[in-house]
Short mmCIF file of C-alpha atoms in Angstrom, two decimals:
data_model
loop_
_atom_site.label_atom_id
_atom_site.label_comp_id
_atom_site.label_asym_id
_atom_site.label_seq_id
_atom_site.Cartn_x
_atom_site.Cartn_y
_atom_site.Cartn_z
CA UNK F 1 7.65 -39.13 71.49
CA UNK F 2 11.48 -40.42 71.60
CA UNK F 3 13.65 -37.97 71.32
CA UNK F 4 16.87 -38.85 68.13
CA UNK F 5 19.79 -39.29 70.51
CA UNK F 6 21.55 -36.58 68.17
CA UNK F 7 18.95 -34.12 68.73
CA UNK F 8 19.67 -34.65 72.79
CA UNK F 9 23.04 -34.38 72.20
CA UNK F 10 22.22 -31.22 70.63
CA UNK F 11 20.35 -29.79 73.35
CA UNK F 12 22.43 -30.95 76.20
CA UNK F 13 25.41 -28.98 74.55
CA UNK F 14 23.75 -25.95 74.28
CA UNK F 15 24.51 -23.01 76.55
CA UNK F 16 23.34 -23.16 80.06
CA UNK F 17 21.01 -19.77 79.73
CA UNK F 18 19.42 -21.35 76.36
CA UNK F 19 18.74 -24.76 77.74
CA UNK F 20 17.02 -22.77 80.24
CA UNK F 21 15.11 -20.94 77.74
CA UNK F 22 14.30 -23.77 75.79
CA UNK F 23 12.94 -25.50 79.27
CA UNK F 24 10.90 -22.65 80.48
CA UNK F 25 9.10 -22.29 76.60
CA UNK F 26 8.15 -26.18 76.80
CA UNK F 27 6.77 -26.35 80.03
CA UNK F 28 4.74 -22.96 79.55
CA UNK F 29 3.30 -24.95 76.72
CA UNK F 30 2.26 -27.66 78.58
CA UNK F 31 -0.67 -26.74 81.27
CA UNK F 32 -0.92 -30.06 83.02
CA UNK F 33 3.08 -30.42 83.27
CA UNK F 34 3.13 -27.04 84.53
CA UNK F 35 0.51 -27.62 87.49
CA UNK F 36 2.21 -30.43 88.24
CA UNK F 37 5.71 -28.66 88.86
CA UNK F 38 3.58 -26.26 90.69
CA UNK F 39 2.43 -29.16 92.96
CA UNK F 40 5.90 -30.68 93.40
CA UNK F 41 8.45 -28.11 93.84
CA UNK F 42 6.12 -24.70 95.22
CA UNK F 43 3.41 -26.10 96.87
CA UNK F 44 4.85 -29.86 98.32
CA UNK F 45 3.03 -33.14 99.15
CA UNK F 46 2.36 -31.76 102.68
CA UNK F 47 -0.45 -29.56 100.52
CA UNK F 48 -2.02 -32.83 99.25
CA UNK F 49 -4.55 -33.23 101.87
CA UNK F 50 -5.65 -29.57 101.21
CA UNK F 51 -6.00 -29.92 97.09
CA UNK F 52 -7.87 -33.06 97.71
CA UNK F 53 -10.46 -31.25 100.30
CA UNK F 54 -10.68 -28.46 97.33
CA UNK F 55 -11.73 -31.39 95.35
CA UNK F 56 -14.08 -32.43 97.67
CA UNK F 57 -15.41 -29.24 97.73
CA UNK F 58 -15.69 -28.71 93.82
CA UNK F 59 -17.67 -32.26 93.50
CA UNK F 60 -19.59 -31.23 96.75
CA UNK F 61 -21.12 -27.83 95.25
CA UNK F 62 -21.81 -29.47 91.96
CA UNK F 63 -23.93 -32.19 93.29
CA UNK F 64 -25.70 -29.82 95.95
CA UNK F 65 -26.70 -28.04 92.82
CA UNK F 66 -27.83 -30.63 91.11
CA UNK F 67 -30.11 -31.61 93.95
CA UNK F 68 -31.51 -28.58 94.40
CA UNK F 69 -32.23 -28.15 90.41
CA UNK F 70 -33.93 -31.77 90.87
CA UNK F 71 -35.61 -31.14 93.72
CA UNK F 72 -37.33 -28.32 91.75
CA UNK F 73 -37.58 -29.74 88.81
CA UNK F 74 -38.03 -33.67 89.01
CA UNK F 75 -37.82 -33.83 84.98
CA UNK F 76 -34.64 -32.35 84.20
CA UNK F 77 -32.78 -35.64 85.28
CA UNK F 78 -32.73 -38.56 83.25
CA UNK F 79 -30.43 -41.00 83.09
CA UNK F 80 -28.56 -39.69 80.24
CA UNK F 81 -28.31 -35.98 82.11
CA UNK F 82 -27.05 -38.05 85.15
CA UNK F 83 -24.01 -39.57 82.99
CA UNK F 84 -23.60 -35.80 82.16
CA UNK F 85 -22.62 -34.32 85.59
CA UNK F 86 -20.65 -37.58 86.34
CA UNK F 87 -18.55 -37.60 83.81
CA UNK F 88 -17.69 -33.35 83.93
CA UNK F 89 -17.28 -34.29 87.76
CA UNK F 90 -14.65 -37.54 87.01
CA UNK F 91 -13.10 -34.27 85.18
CA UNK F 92 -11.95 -32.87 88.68
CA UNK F 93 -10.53 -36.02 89.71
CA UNK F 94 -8.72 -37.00 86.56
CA UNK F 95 -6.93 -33.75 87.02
CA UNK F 96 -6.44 -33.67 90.10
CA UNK F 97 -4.38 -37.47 90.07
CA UNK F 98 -2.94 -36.22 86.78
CA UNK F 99 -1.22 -33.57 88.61
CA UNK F 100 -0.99 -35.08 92.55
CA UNK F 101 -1.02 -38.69 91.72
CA UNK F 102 -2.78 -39.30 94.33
CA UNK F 103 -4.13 -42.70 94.80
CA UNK F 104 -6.51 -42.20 97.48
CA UNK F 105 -8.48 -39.55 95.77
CA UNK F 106 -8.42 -42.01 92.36
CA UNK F 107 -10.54 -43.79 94.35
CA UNK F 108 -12.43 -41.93 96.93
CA UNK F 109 -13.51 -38.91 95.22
CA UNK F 110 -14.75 -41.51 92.23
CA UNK F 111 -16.70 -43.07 94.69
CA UNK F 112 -17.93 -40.36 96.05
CA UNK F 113 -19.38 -39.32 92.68
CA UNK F 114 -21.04 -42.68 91.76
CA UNK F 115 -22.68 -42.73 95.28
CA UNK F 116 -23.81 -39.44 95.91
CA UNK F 117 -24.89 -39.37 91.37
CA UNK F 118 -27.08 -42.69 91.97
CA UNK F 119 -28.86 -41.41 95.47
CA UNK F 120 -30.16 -38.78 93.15
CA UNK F 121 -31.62 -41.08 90.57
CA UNK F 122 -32.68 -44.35 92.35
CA UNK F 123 -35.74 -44.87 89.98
CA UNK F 124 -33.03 -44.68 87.03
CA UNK F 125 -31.14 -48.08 87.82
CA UNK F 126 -34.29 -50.53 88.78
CA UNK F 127 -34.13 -52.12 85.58
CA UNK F 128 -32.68 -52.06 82.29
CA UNK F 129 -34.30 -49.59 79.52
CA UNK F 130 -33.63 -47.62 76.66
CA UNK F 131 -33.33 -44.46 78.45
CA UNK F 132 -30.49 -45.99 81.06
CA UNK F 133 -28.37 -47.89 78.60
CA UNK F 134 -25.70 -45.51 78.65
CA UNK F 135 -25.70 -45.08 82.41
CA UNK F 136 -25.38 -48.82 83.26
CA UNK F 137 -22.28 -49.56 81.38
CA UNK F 138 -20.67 -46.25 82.83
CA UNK F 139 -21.30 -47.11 86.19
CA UNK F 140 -19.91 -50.94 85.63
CA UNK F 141 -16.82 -49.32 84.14
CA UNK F 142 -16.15 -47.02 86.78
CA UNK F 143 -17.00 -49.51 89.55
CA UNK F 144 -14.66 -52.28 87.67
CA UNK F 145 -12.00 -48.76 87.64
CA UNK F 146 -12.54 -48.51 91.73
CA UNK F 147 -12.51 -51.85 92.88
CA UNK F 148 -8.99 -52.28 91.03
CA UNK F 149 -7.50 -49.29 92.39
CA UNK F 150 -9.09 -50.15 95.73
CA UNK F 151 -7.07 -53.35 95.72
CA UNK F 152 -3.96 -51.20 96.26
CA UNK F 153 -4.45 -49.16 98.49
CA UNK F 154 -3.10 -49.24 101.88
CA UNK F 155 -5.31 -51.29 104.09
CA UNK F 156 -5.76 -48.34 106.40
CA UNK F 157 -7.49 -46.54 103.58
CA UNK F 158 -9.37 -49.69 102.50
CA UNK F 159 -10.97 -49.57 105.63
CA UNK F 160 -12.10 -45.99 105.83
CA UNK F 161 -13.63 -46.26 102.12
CA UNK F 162 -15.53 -49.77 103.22
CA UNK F 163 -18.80 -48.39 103.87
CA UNK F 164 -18.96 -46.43 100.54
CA UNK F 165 -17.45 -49.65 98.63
CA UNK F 166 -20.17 -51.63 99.95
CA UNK F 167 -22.97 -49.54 99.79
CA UNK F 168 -22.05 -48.95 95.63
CA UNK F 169 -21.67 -53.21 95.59
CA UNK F 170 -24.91 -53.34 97.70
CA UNK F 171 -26.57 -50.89 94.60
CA UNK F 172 -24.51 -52.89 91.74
CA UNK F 173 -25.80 -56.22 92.89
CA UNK F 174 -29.15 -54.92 93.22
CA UNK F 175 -30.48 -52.62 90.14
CA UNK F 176 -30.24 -52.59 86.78
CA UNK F 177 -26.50 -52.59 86.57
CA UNK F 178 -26.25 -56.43 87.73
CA UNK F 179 -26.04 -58.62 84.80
CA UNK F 180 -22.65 -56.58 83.97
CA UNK F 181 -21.64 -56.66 87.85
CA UNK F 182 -21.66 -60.81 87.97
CA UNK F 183 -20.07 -60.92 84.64
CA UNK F 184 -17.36 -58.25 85.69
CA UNK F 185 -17.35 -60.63 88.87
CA UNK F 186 -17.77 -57.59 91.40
CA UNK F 187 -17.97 -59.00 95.06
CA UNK F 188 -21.00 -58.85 96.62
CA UNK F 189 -18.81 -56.51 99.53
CA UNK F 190 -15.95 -56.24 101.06
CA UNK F 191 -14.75 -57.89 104.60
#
């Protein structure tokens, strides 16, 4: 929202002590403005590797649970339950770049999560049905997401995220999921 220029004017007259006031109100208002200001001025970029390893962590725990609730109970993952977890786990990373912009993680953690989410249901992308229709455009969407952000990432990090890029290409290209991966024009892998 623009601010009126008077209004500013307004506000940058006031006293010093209500200006701060005024600051510290808005911000406590805002939760993702305040974790950010967290990140940048208490806990510093040097912290970034840690917060992303949290991350990590988070996704980690949530998908070892998952297996082990499949494992027990082959039934209680369809397709549809599948988009479920991935998208409450896309949750972690949308907050964490909100608040660390951190570009790696945009695309690693994502990744990470469409990799590890499709090893558990391989059955779920052979071919197009009813019960995966949701799934399949999800996964395009995300992979179309990754493969831009990939683009611009430092070729250092290209390289270390090459085997997981090409084994979610080699799965694209090869299930249900590939009539929207030509027309998207995925490549088949990366050099």
């Amino acid at each position: 929202m623009a601010i009126d220029p008077e209004l500013k004017r307004a506000i940058l007259d006031l006293p010093e002590k209500e200006k701060v006031k005024l600051l510290l109100k808005l911000i406590g208002k805002d939760a993702v403005l305040t974790k950010q200001l967290h990140y940048q001025l208490i806990e510093g970029v040097e912290s970034l590797d840690e917060k992303r390893n949290e991350v990590i962590k988070k996704i980690d725990i949530k998908l070892d649970y998952l297996k082990g609730i499949t494992e027990k109970h082959p039934s209680y993952l369809s397709p549809a339950m599948l988009l479920v977890w991935m998208r409450d786990l896309s949750g972690f990373v949308n907050e964490h770049v909100l608040v660390t912009k951190d570009k790696l993680a945009d695309v690693e953690l994502r990744l990470q999560i469409l990799n590890r989410g499709c090893d558990l249901l391989p059955d779920a992308l052979t071919e197009p049905t009813r019960r995966n229709k949701t799934l399949i455009p999800y996964i395009a969407g995300r992979m179309k997401f990754i493969l831009s952000k990939y683009k611009s990432l430092h070729e250092d990090y290209q390289y270390d995220l090459k085997e997981g890029m090409n084994k979610m290409l080699l799965l694209v290209h090869h299930s249900a999921v590939s009539r929207l991966a030509k027309e998207l024009g995925f490549p088949k892998q990366i050099e």
